[in-house]
Amino acid sequence: MMIDHKDDMDLKFFNLTEEDYTLKIPLIKRAQELSPIPIRLFSSPWSAPDWMKDINDTTKASRLDEQYYEVYANYYVSFLDAYAEQNVEFWGLTPQNEPDHGLEYGFFNSMGWYPSEMLEWIVGYLGPALDAAGYGDLKIMINDHQRTMIAKWAELANALVVLSSTAEDEEIKVRISVMNNWVTGWTDWNMALDLEGGPNWVSNYVDAPIIVNATADEFYKQPMFYALAHFSKFVPPGSVHIGLDTDDDTGIENIAFLAPDNVTVVILQNRNSTEATVSIVDKDRGHVVINVPARSQHTLLYK
């Protein structure tokens, strides 16, 4: 959380704060050191400073006051500049985390946007500010919210990417389903949490692929960790989703990709309580018959 000064229109007092320097930035850099491929970072604000908002509060149903449209765009650029000074650069951004929540209620830090308002702010203020500061190549993703909100935001998507989130169970099934219907990426929420499913300042405790037991200095990889690896390990950036004609009677969730190294990746998920026999046919490469155990997930690679 940044320390903000009311009516700091020129952002002379803009600064990062302790958790940026001691937690976020060091963890980002450590992850970059360990990753064999570049990590694509994107930022997603939950609220503008309270003094820029119509009710002077970072929570509750609230919106950005129009008189601060330009200032907030510059505020966002100042954040990017501050991280760039720490040698942390972003691939993309969202203008707002869950923009509809700020229109309905303010349980979390939030700020509401109607689609037309966000379009006006991006085109008239944020976009020009990013371009002027040298961030014109950043990917802007809109509707950082639930899939139920996509329809009313899709009208703005001529030059933007629509980003959606889901809190459903059966995460892998959902992932296969949406990627079979034009979704191009997925970000999990969260990577690691404590034994309680936090930390979370409003007690919104959830699950994660990795659970950390700080007292014992241990961490535990949950089944979700290995399920997600079927995508993160075998479908690298640059992969292309390819068609897969299937017999719907099998009850097997499936999806296929062509990786940059010309490897075909086929991911299968059997959510049934019985084993299934699956035949995979590629007219150019031949065919294979495999048994997929009940409630399991499998990935096949061939070239």
PDB file of C-alpha atoms in Angstrom:
ATOM      1  CA  MET A   1       0.000   0.000   0.000  1.00  0.00           C
ATOM      2  CA  MET A   2       1.389   3.372  -0.996  1.00  0.00           C
ATOM      3  CA  ILE A   3       1.434   6.374   1.319  1.00  0.00           C
ATOM      4  CA  ASP A   4      -0.644   9.001  -0.463  1.00  0.00           C
ATOM      5  CA  HIS A   5      -1.046  12.717   0.173  1.00  0.00           C
ATOM      6  CA  LYS A   6      -4.428  14.319  -0.407  1.00  0.00           C
ATOM      7  CA  ASP A   7      -4.643  16.492  -3.508  1.00  0.00           C
ATOM      8  CA  ASP A   8      -1.097  15.618  -4.597  1.00  0.00           C
ATOM      9  CA  MET A   9      -2.049  16.488  -8.174  1.00  0.00           C
ATOM     10  CA  ASP A  10       1.559  16.506  -9.376  1.00  0.00           C
ATOM     11  CA  LEU A  11       2.325  13.250  -7.513  1.00  0.00           C
ATOM     12  CA  LYS A  12       5.353  14.811  -5.856  1.00  0.00           C
ATOM     13  CA  PHE A  13       4.924  12.521  -2.855  1.00  0.00           C
ATOM     14  CA  PHE A  14       4.312   9.318  -4.786  1.00  0.00           C
ATOM     15  CA  ASN A  15       6.254   6.383  -3.384  1.00  0.00           C
ATOM     16  CA  LEU A  16       6.318   2.643  -3.001  1.00  0.00           C
ATOM     17  CA  THR A  17       6.248   1.280   0.518  1.00  0.00           C
ATOM     18  CA  GLU A  18       7.673  -1.425   2.740  1.00  0.00           C
ATOM     19  CA  GLU A  19       5.938  -4.472   1.285  1.00  0.00           C
ATOM     20  CA  ASP A  20       7.099  -3.510  -2.205  1.00  0.00           C
ATOM     21  CA  TYR A  21      10.734  -3.401  -1.167  1.00  0.00           C
ATOM     22  CA  THR A  22      10.793  -6.280   1.322  1.00  0.00           C
ATOM     23  CA  LEU A  23       8.255  -8.700  -0.164  1.00  0.00           C
ATOM     24  CA  LYS A  24       7.004  -8.133  -3.695  1.00  0.00           C
ATOM     25  CA  ILE A  25      10.124  -7.000  -5.528  1.00  0.00           C
ATOM     26  CA  PRO A  26      12.512  -9.527  -3.915  1.00  0.00           C
ATOM     27  CA  LEU A  27      10.079 -12.384  -4.620  1.00  0.00           C
ATOM     28  CA  ILE A  28       9.628 -11.288  -8.231  1.00  0.00           C
ATOM     29  CA  LYS A  29      13.375 -11.143  -8.762  1.00  0.00           C
ATOM     30  CA  ARG A  30      13.895 -14.529  -7.122  1.00  0.00           C
ATOM     31  CA  ALA A  31      11.221 -16.075  -9.336  1.00  0.00           C
ATOM     32  CA  GLN A  32      12.859 -14.542 -12.400  1.00  0.00           C
ATOM     33  CA  GLU A  33      16.197 -16.037 -11.374  1.00  0.00           C
ATOM     34  CA  LEU A  34      14.699 -19.510 -11.011  1.00  0.00           C
ATOM     35  CA  SER A  35      12.456 -19.518 -14.075  1.00  0.00           C
ATOM     36  CA  PRO A  36      13.900 -21.053 -17.250  1.00  0.00           C
ATOM     37  CA  ILE A  37      11.688 -18.743 -19.336  1.00  0.00           C
ATOM     38  CA  PRO A  38      10.839 -15.027 -19.018  1.00  0.00           C
ATOM     39  CA  ILE A  39       7.994 -14.322 -16.586  1.00  0.00           C
ATOM     40  CA  ARG A  40       5.216 -12.116 -17.913  1.00  0.00           C
ATOM     41  CA  LEU A  41       4.192  -9.778 -15.111  1.00  0.00           C
ATOM     42  CA  PHE A  42       0.995  -7.753 -15.129  1.00  0.00           C
ATOM     43  CA  SER A  43      -0.329  -5.274 -12.597  1.00  0.00           C
ATOM     44  CA  SER A  44      -3.915  -4.954 -11.391  1.00  0.00           C
ATOM     45  CA  PRO A  45      -4.944  -2.163  -8.968  1.00  0.00           C
ATOM     46  CA  TRP A  46      -7.782  -2.681  -6.514  1.00  0.00           C
ATOM     47  CA  SER A  47      -8.449   0.991  -5.817  1.00  0.00           C
ATOM     48  CA  ALA A  48      -7.243   4.490  -6.524  1.00  0.00           C
ATOM     49  CA  PRO A  49      -6.200   6.556  -3.474  1.00  0.00           C
ATOM     50  CA  ASP A  50      -9.243   7.542  -1.431  1.00  0.00           C
ATOM     51  CA  TRP A  51      -8.872  11.251  -2.230  1.00  0.00           C
ATOM     52  CA  MET A  52      -9.343  10.552  -5.948  1.00  0.00           C
ATOM     53  CA  LYS A  53     -12.671   8.781  -5.407  1.00  0.00           C
ATOM     54  CA  ASP A  54     -16.236   9.994  -5.219  1.00  0.00           C
ATOM     55  CA  ILE A  55     -16.750   8.943  -1.578  1.00  0.00           C
ATOM     56  CA  ASN A  56     -13.194   9.388  -0.283  1.00  0.00           C
ATOM     57  CA  ASP A  57     -12.853   5.703   0.636  1.00  0.00           C
ATOM     58  CA  THR A  58     -10.855   2.813  -0.829  1.00  0.00           C
ATOM     59  CA  THR A  59     -13.612   0.350   0.063  1.00  0.00           C
ATOM     60  CA  LYS A  60     -17.412   0.452  -0.265  1.00  0.00           C
ATOM     61  CA  ALA A  61     -19.226   1.003  -3.540  1.00  0.00           C
ATOM     62  CA  SER A  62     -17.181   3.792  -5.084  1.00  0.00           C
ATOM     63  CA  ARG A  63     -15.818   5.145  -8.348  1.00  0.00           C
ATOM     64  CA  LEU A  64     -13.017   7.330  -9.617  1.00  0.00           C
ATOM     65  CA  ASP A  65     -13.975  11.006  -9.583  1.00  0.00           C
ATOM     66  CA  GLU A  66     -13.810  12.280 -13.169  1.00  0.00           C
ATOM     67  CA  GLN A  67     -11.724  15.298 -12.168  1.00  0.00           C
ATOM     68  CA  TYR A  68      -8.913  12.867 -11.306  1.00  0.00           C
ATOM     69  CA  TYR A  69      -8.936  10.832 -14.532  1.00  0.00           C
ATOM     70  CA  GLU A  70      -5.665  12.360 -15.730  1.00  0.00           C
ATOM     71  CA  VAL A  71      -4.016  12.286 -12.307  1.00  0.00           C
ATOM     72  CA  TYR A  72      -4.846   8.618 -11.802  1.00  0.00           C
ATOM     73  CA  ALA A  73      -3.454   7.734 -15.228  1.00  0.00           C
ATOM     74  CA  ASN A  74      -0.219   9.465 -14.242  1.00  0.00           C
ATOM     75  CA  TYR A  75      -0.372   7.694 -10.876  1.00  0.00           C
ATOM     76  CA  TYR A  76      -0.396   4.347 -12.681  1.00  0.00           C
ATOM     77  CA  VAL A  77       2.591   5.427 -14.767  1.00  0.00           C
ATOM     78  CA  SER A  78       4.412   6.475 -11.592  1.00  0.00           C
ATOM     79  CA  PHE A  79       3.915   2.961 -10.241  1.00  0.00           C
ATOM     80  CA  LEU A  80       5.403   1.451 -13.399  1.00  0.00           C
ATOM     81  CA  ASP A  81       8.305   3.907 -13.228  1.00  0.00           C
ATOM     82  CA  ALA A  82       8.991   3.025  -9.591  1.00  0.00           C
ATOM     83  CA  TYR A  83       9.180  -0.670 -10.374  1.00  0.00           C
ATOM     84  CA  ALA A  84      11.301  -0.025 -13.460  1.00  0.00           C
ATOM     85  CA  GLU A  85      13.782   1.765 -11.208  1.00  0.00           C
ATOM     86  CA  GLN A  86      14.036  -1.536  -9.315  1.00  0.00           C
ATOM     87  CA  ASN A  87      14.645  -3.371 -12.620  1.00  0.00           C
ATOM     88  CA  VAL A  88      11.172  -4.923 -12.612  1.00  0.00           C
ATOM     89  CA  GLU A  89       9.287  -4.457 -15.865  1.00  0.00           C
ATOM     90  CA  PHE A  90       5.738  -5.418 -16.736  1.00  0.00           C
ATOM     91  CA  TRP A  91       4.326  -7.212 -19.766  1.00  0.00           C
ATOM     92  CA  GLY A  92       0.784  -5.950 -19.262  1.00  0.00           C
ATOM     93  CA  LEU A  93      -1.796  -4.477 -16.923  1.00  0.00           C
ATOM     94  CA  THR A  94      -5.458  -4.357 -16.080  1.00  0.00           C
ATOM     95  CA  PRO A  95      -7.033  -0.965 -15.352  1.00  0.00           C
ATOM     96  CA  GLN A  96      -8.968  -2.395 -12.393  1.00  0.00           C
ATOM     97  CA  ASN A  97      -9.372  -5.600 -10.413  1.00  0.00           C
ATOM     98  CA  GLU A  98     -13.009  -6.774 -10.586  1.00  0.00           C
ATOM     99  CA  PRO A  99     -14.503  -3.473 -11.786  1.00  0.00           C
ATOM    100  CA  ASP A 100     -18.114  -4.504 -11.153  1.00  0.00           C
ATOM    101  CA  HIS A 101     -17.566  -5.050  -7.424  1.00  0.00           C
ATOM    102  CA  GLY A 102     -17.066  -1.362  -6.821  1.00  0.00           C
ATOM    103  CA  LEU A 103     -20.488  -0.709  -8.326  1.00  0.00           C
ATOM    104  CA  GLU A 104     -22.277  -3.160  -6.048  1.00  0.00           C
ATOM    105  CA  TYR A 105     -20.500  -3.295  -2.704  1.00  0.00           C
ATOM    106  CA  GLY A 106     -17.121  -2.624  -1.168  1.00  0.00           C
ATOM    107  CA  PHE A 107     -16.214  -5.668   0.874  1.00  0.00           C
ATOM    108  CA  PHE A 108     -12.636  -5.418  -0.392  1.00  0.00           C
ATOM    109  CA  ASN A 109     -10.612  -2.492  -1.639  1.00  0.00           C
ATOM    110  CA  SER A 110     -12.495  -1.788  -4.831  1.00  0.00           C
ATOM    111  CA  MET A 111     -13.406   0.801  -7.423  1.00  0.00           C
ATOM    112  CA  GLY A 112     -16.325   0.506  -9.795  1.00  0.00           C
ATOM    113  CA  TRP A 113     -16.218   1.089 -13.531  1.00  0.00           C
ATOM    114  CA  TYR A 114     -18.965   0.962 -16.113  1.00  0.00           C
ATOM    115  CA  PRO A 115     -17.594  -0.292 -19.455  1.00  0.00           C
ATOM    116  CA  SER A 116     -18.164   3.054 -21.176  1.00  0.00           C
ATOM    117  CA  GLU A 117     -16.341   4.904 -18.387  1.00  0.00           C
ATOM    118  CA  MET A 118     -13.333   2.621 -18.519  1.00  0.00           C
ATOM    119  CA  LEU A 119     -13.204   2.996 -22.299  1.00  0.00           C
ATOM    120  CA  GLU A 120     -13.176   6.782 -21.919  1.00  0.00           C
ATOM    121  CA  TRP A 121     -10.409   6.638 -19.305  1.00  0.00           C
ATOM    122  CA  ILE A 122      -8.215   4.241 -21.276  1.00  0.00           C
ATOM    123  CA  VAL A 123      -8.573   6.056 -24.598  1.00  0.00           C
ATOM    124  CA  GLY A 124      -8.413   9.590 -23.245  1.00  0.00           C
ATOM    125  CA  TYR A 125      -6.001   9.289 -20.340  1.00  0.00           C
ATOM    126  CA  LEU A 126      -4.329   5.979 -19.500  1.00  0.00           C
ATOM    127  CA  GLY A 127      -3.352   5.046 -23.049  1.00  0.00           C
ATOM    128  CA  PRO A 128      -1.777   8.427 -23.881  1.00  0.00           C
ATOM    129  CA  ALA A 129       0.008   8.514 -20.496  1.00  0.00           C
ATOM    130  CA  LEU A 130       1.460   5.043 -21.050  1.00  0.00           C
ATOM    131  CA  ASP A 131       2.551   5.907 -24.571  1.00  0.00           C
ATOM    132  CA  ALA A 132       4.176   9.181 -23.521  1.00  0.00           C
ATOM    133  CA  ALA A 133       6.127   7.396 -20.774  1.00  0.00           C
ATOM    134  CA  GLY A 134       7.417   4.666 -23.077  1.00  0.00           C
ATOM    135  CA  TYR A 135       4.958   1.962 -22.023  1.00  0.00           C
ATOM    136  CA  GLY A 136       2.953   1.914 -25.228  1.00  0.00           C
ATOM    137  CA  ASP A 137       3.670  -1.778 -25.821  1.00  0.00           C
ATOM    138  CA  LEU A 138       2.089  -2.949 -22.562  1.00  0.00           C
ATOM    139  CA  LYS A 139      -0.900  -5.241 -23.040  1.00  0.00           C
ATOM    140  CA  ILE A 140      -4.081  -3.743 -21.573  1.00  0.00           C
ATOM    141  CA  MET A 141      -6.591  -6.359 -20.371  1.00  0.00           C
ATOM    142  CA  ILE A 142     -10.141  -5.407 -19.429  1.00  0.00           C
ATOM    143  CA  ASN A 143     -12.864  -7.055 -17.333  1.00  0.00           C
ATOM    144  CA  ASP A 144     -10.579  -8.499 -14.690  1.00  0.00           C
ATOM    145  CA  HIS A 145     -13.713 -10.069 -13.222  1.00  0.00           C
ATOM    146  CA  GLN A 146     -16.038 -13.102 -13.377  1.00  0.00           C
ATOM    147  CA  ARG A 147     -17.039 -14.716 -16.656  1.00  0.00           C
ATOM    148  CA  THR A 148     -20.656 -13.696 -16.096  1.00  0.00           C
ATOM    149  CA  MET A 149     -19.581 -10.112 -16.800  1.00  0.00           C
ATOM    150  CA  ILE A 150     -17.947 -10.780 -20.178  1.00  0.00           C
ATOM    151  CA  ALA A 151     -20.883  -9.984 -22.473  1.00  0.00           C
ATOM    152  CA  LYS A 152     -21.274  -6.342 -21.521  1.00  0.00           C
ATOM    153  CA  TRP A 153     -17.504  -5.754 -21.692  1.00  0.00           C
ATOM    154  CA  ALA A 154     -16.962  -7.534 -25.011  1.00  0.00           C
ATOM    155  CA  GLU A 155     -18.227  -4.505 -26.927  1.00  0.00           C
ATOM    156  CA  LEU A 156     -15.069  -2.646 -25.875  1.00  0.00           C
ATOM    157  CA  ALA A 157     -12.698  -5.376 -27.011  1.00  0.00           C
ATOM    158  CA  ASN A 158     -11.747  -4.141 -30.492  1.00  0.00           C
ATOM    159  CA  ALA A 159      -8.204  -3.344 -29.402  1.00  0.00           C
ATOM    160  CA  LEU A 160      -8.121  -4.816 -25.917  1.00  0.00           C
ATOM    161  CA  VAL A 161      -7.876  -8.243 -24.335  1.00  0.00           C
ATOM    162  CA  VAL A 162     -10.800  -9.400 -22.212  1.00  0.00           C
ATOM    163  CA  LEU A 163      -9.608 -10.952 -18.966  1.00  0.00           C
ATOM    164  CA  SER A 164     -11.934 -13.087 -16.884  1.00  0.00           C
ATOM    165  CA  SER A 165     -11.576 -14.941 -13.627  1.00  0.00           C
ATOM    166  CA  THR A 166     -13.441 -17.874 -12.158  1.00  0.00           C
ATOM    167  CA  ALA A 167     -13.880 -19.150  -8.642  1.00  0.00           C
ATOM    168  CA  GLU A 168     -15.533 -22.420  -9.639  1.00  0.00           C
ATOM    169  CA  ASP A 169     -14.580 -25.845  -8.354  1.00  0.00           C
ATOM    170  CA  GLU A 170     -13.290 -28.419 -10.853  1.00  0.00           C
ATOM    171  CA  GLU A 171     -10.673 -25.930 -11.931  1.00  0.00           C
ATOM    172  CA  ILE A 172      -9.055 -28.132 -14.561  1.00  0.00           C
ATOM    173  CA  LYS A 173     -12.377 -28.862 -16.247  1.00  0.00           C
ATOM    174  CA  VAL A 174     -13.054 -25.141 -16.393  1.00  0.00           C
ATOM    175  CA  ARG A 175      -9.595 -24.479 -17.778  1.00  0.00           C
ATOM    176  CA  ILE A 176     -10.043 -27.028 -20.554  1.00  0.00           C
ATOM    177  CA  SER A 177     -13.515 -25.704 -21.324  1.00  0.00           C
ATOM    178  CA  VAL A 178     -12.565 -22.048 -21.634  1.00  0.00           C
ATOM    179  CA  MET A 179      -9.383 -22.722 -23.592  1.00  0.00           C
ATOM    180  CA  ASN A 180     -11.465 -24.712 -26.050  1.00  0.00           C
ATOM    181  CA  ASN A 181     -13.482 -21.526 -26.495  1.00  0.00           C
ATOM    182  CA  TRP A 182     -10.929 -18.856 -27.408  1.00  0.00           C
ATOM    183  CA  VAL A 183      -9.323 -18.183 -24.012  1.00  0.00           C
ATOM    184  CA  THR A 184      -5.577 -17.652 -24.501  1.00  0.00           C
ATOM    185  CA  GLY A 185      -4.207 -17.704 -20.960  1.00  0.00           C
ATOM    186  CA  TRP A 186      -4.878 -18.441 -17.319  1.00  0.00           C
ATOM    187  CA  THR A 187      -3.560 -16.993 -14.065  1.00  0.00           C
ATOM    188  CA  ASP A 188      -4.173 -18.958 -10.892  1.00  0.00           C
ATOM    189  CA  TRP A 189      -5.267 -17.230  -7.684  1.00  0.00           C
ATOM    190  CA  ASN A 190      -3.204 -17.856  -5.529  1.00  0.00           C
ATOM    191  CA  MET A 191       0.073 -19.701  -6.006  1.00  0.00           C
ATOM    192  CA  ALA A 192       0.776 -20.221  -2.297  1.00  0.00           C
ATOM    193  CA  LEU A 193      -1.135 -19.580   0.932  1.00  0.00           C
ATOM    194  CA  ASP A 194      -0.703 -20.345   4.615  1.00  0.00           C
ATOM    195  CA  LEU A 195      -2.363 -23.154   6.582  1.00  0.00           C
ATOM    196  CA  GLU A 196      -5.481 -21.044   7.066  1.00  0.00           C
ATOM    197  CA  GLY A 197      -5.836 -20.133   3.398  1.00  0.00           C
ATOM    198  CA  GLY A 198      -4.507 -16.611   3.870  1.00  0.00           C
ATOM    199  CA  PRO A 199      -3.206 -14.189   4.796  1.00  0.00           C
ATOM    200  CA  ASN A 200      -6.322 -12.189   4.033  1.00  0.00           C
ATOM    201  CA  TRP A 201      -7.382  -9.036   5.830  1.00  0.00           C
ATOM    202  CA  VAL A 202     -11.111  -9.714   5.375  1.00  0.00           C
ATOM    203  CA  SER A 203     -10.876 -13.441   6.239  1.00  0.00           C
ATOM    204  CA  ASN A 204     -11.614 -14.548   2.671  1.00  0.00           C
ATOM    205  CA  TYR A 205      -9.707 -17.797   3.086  1.00  0.00           C
ATOM    206  CA  VAL A 206      -9.305 -19.930  -0.029  1.00  0.00           C
ATOM    207  CA  ASP A 207      -7.221 -22.801  -1.407  1.00  0.00           C
ATOM    208  CA  ALA A 208      -3.967 -22.836  -3.363  1.00  0.00           C
ATOM    209  CA  PRO A 209      -1.657 -25.286  -5.155  1.00  0.00           C
ATOM    210  CA  ILE A 210       0.983 -24.788  -2.448  1.00  0.00           C
ATOM    211  CA  ILE A 211       0.296 -24.495   1.280  1.00  0.00           C
ATOM    212  CA  VAL A 212       3.025 -23.017   3.475  1.00  0.00           C
ATOM    213  CA  ASN A 213       3.576 -24.047   7.081  1.00  0.00           C
ATOM    214  CA  ALA A 214       5.805 -21.224   8.245  1.00  0.00           C
ATOM    215  CA  THR A 215       6.100 -22.540  11.798  1.00  0.00           C
ATOM    216  CA  ALA A 216       7.603 -25.824  10.617  1.00  0.00           C
ATOM    217  CA  ASP A 217       9.431 -24.179   7.703  1.00  0.00           C
ATOM    218  CA  GLU A 218       7.636 -26.540   5.303  1.00  0.00           C
ATOM    219  CA  PHE A 219       5.450 -26.315   2.235  1.00  0.00           C
ATOM    220  CA  TYR A 220       3.042 -28.866   0.807  1.00  0.00           C
ATOM    221  CA  LYS A 221       2.234 -29.458  -2.851  1.00  0.00           C
ATOM    222  CA  GLN A 222      -1.455 -30.196  -3.188  1.00  0.00           C
ATOM    223  CA  PRO A 223      -3.014 -32.280  -6.007  1.00  0.00           C
ATOM    224  CA  MET A 224      -3.912 -28.988  -7.709  1.00  0.00           C
ATOM    225  CA  PHE A 225      -0.185 -28.248  -8.067  1.00  0.00           C
ATOM    226  CA  TYR A 226       0.337 -31.324 -10.231  1.00  0.00           C
ATOM    227  CA  ALA A 227      -2.913 -30.835 -12.134  1.00  0.00           C
ATOM    228  CA  LEU A 228      -1.886 -27.319 -13.139  1.00  0.00           C
ATOM    229  CA  ALA A 229       1.500 -28.622 -14.253  1.00  0.00           C
ATOM    230  CA  HIS A 230      -0.157 -30.388 -17.181  1.00  0.00           C
ATOM    231  CA  PHE A 231      -0.578 -26.897 -18.605  1.00  0.00           C
ATOM    232  CA  SER A 232       2.299 -24.890 -17.154  1.00  0.00           C
ATOM    233  CA  LYS A 233       4.915 -27.572 -17.891  1.00  0.00           C
ATOM    234  CA  PHE A 234       3.752 -28.920 -21.233  1.00  0.00           C
ATOM    235  CA  VAL A 235       2.059 -25.892 -22.858  1.00  0.00           C
ATOM    236  CA  PRO A 236       4.789 -23.231 -23.008  1.00  0.00           C
ATOM    237  CA  PRO A 237       4.240 -19.634 -24.145  1.00  0.00           C
ATOM    238  CA  GLY A 238       3.852 -19.490 -27.901  1.00  0.00           C
ATOM    239  CA  SER A 239       1.813 -22.693 -28.077  1.00  0.00           C
ATOM    240  CA  VAL A 240      -1.239 -22.675 -30.346  1.00  0.00           C
ATOM    241  CA  HIS A 241      -4.566 -24.301 -29.545  1.00  0.00           C
ATOM    242  CA  ILE A 242      -5.491 -26.803 -32.260  1.00  0.00           C
ATOM    243  CA  GLY A 243      -8.739 -28.536 -33.084  1.00  0.00           C
ATOM    244  CA  LEU A 244      -9.570 -31.944 -31.679  1.00  0.00           C
ATOM    245  CA  ASP A 245     -12.553 -33.874 -33.037  1.00  0.00           C
ATOM    246  CA  THR A 246     -13.982 -35.970 -30.230  1.00  0.00           C
ATOM    247  CA  ASP A 247     -16.683 -38.482 -29.429  1.00  0.00           C
ATOM    248  CA  ASP A 248     -18.672 -36.718 -26.737  1.00  0.00           C
ATOM    249  CA  ASP A 249     -19.937 -40.053 -25.403  1.00  0.00           C
ATOM    250  CA  THR A 250     -16.583 -40.801 -23.772  1.00  0.00           C
ATOM    251  CA  GLY A 251     -17.072 -38.228 -21.027  1.00  0.00           C
ATOM    252  CA  ILE A 252     -13.378 -37.356 -21.258  1.00  0.00           C
ATOM    253  CA  GLU A 253     -12.493 -33.657 -21.136  1.00  0.00           C
ATOM    254  CA  ASN A 254      -9.821 -32.929 -23.722  1.00  0.00           C
ATOM    255  CA  ILE A 255      -7.803 -30.228 -25.406  1.00  0.00           C
ATOM    256  CA  ALA A 256      -4.818 -30.108 -27.769  1.00  0.00           C
ATOM    257  CA  PHE A 257      -2.010 -27.651 -28.511  1.00  0.00           C
ATOM    258  CA  LEU A 258       0.907 -27.349 -30.901  1.00  0.00           C
ATOM    259  CA  ALA A 259       3.986 -26.206 -28.973  1.00  0.00           C
ATOM    260  CA  PRO A 260       6.677 -23.943 -30.491  1.00  0.00           C
ATOM    261  CA  ASP A 261       9.019 -26.934 -30.925  1.00  0.00           C
ATOM    262  CA  ASN A 262       6.354 -28.613 -33.113  1.00  0.00           C
ATOM    263  CA  VAL A 263       5.341 -31.052 -30.368  1.00  0.00           C
ATOM    264  CA  THR A 264       1.642 -31.894 -30.224  1.00  0.00           C
ATOM    265  CA  VAL A 265       0.242 -31.792 -26.682  1.00  0.00           C
ATOM    266  CA  VAL A 266      -2.997 -33.610 -25.833  1.00  0.00           C
ATOM    267  CA  ILE A 267      -4.424 -33.192 -22.319  1.00  0.00           C
ATOM    268  CA  LEU A 268      -7.100 -35.603 -21.114  1.00  0.00           C
ATOM    269  CA  GLN A 269      -9.155 -35.516 -17.930  1.00  0.00           C
ATOM    270  CA  ASN A 270     -11.357 -38.389 -16.789  1.00  0.00           C
ATOM    271  CA  ARG A 271     -13.747 -37.047 -14.148  1.00  0.00           C
ATOM    272  CA  ASN A 272     -15.755 -40.258 -14.085  1.00  0.00           C
ATOM    273  CA  SER A 273     -15.658 -42.931 -11.388  1.00  0.00           C
ATOM    274  CA  THR A 274     -14.646 -45.633 -13.884  1.00  0.00           C
ATOM    275  CA  GLU A 275     -11.657 -46.190 -16.153  1.00  0.00           C
ATOM    276  CA  ALA A 276     -12.009 -45.168 -19.801  1.00  0.00           C
ATOM    277  CA  THR A 277     -10.305 -46.430 -22.941  1.00  0.00           C
ATOM    278  CA  VAL A 278      -9.373 -43.654 -25.335  1.00  0.00           C
ATOM    279  CA  SER A 279      -8.136 -43.891 -28.911  1.00  0.00           C
ATOM    280  CA  ILE A 280      -6.179 -40.912 -30.219  1.00  0.00           C
ATOM    281  CA  VAL A 281      -5.816 -40.709 -33.991  1.00  0.00           C
ATOM    282  CA  ASP A 282      -3.588 -38.341 -35.958  1.00  0.00           C
ATOM    283  CA  LYS A 283      -3.844 -38.948 -39.678  1.00  0.00           C
ATOM    284  CA  ASP A 284      -0.237 -37.824 -40.155  1.00  0.00           C
ATOM    285  CA  ARG A 285       1.319 -39.584 -37.148  1.00  0.00           C
ATOM    286  CA  GLY A 286      -0.758 -42.708 -36.518  1.00  0.00           C
ATOM    287  CA  HIS A 287      -2.814 -43.664 -33.486  1.00  0.00           C
ATOM    288  CA  VAL A 288      -2.532 -44.894 -29.913  1.00  0.00           C
ATOM    289  CA  VAL A 289      -4.983 -46.494 -27.487  1.00  0.00           C
ATOM    290  CA  ILE A 290      -4.613 -45.704 -23.791  1.00  0.00           C
ATOM    291  CA  ASN A 291      -6.474 -46.470 -20.596  1.00  0.00           C
ATOM    292  CA  VAL A 292      -7.314 -43.398 -18.533  1.00  0.00           C
ATOM    293  CA  PRO A 293      -7.963 -44.313 -14.873  1.00  0.00           C
ATOM    294  CA  ALA A 294     -10.945 -42.891 -13.027  1.00  0.00           C
ATOM    295  CA  ARG A 295     -10.585 -39.310 -11.779  1.00  0.00           C
ATOM    296  CA  SER A 296      -7.222 -38.732 -13.388  1.00  0.00           C
ATOM    297  CA  GLN A 297      -5.513 -36.396 -15.798  1.00  0.00           C
ATOM    298  CA  HIS A 298      -2.998 -37.309 -18.498  1.00  0.00           C
ATOM    299  CA  THR A 299      -0.898 -35.457 -21.050  1.00  0.00           C
ATOM    300  CA  LEU A 300       0.435 -37.012 -24.235  1.00  0.00           C
ATOM    301  CA  LEU A 301       3.296 -35.511 -26.228  1.00  0.00           C
ATOM    302  CA  TYR A 302       4.306 -36.544 -29.717  1.00  0.00           C
ATOM    303  CA  LYS A 303       6.161 -35.107 -32.670  1.00  0.00           C
TER     304      LYS A 303
END
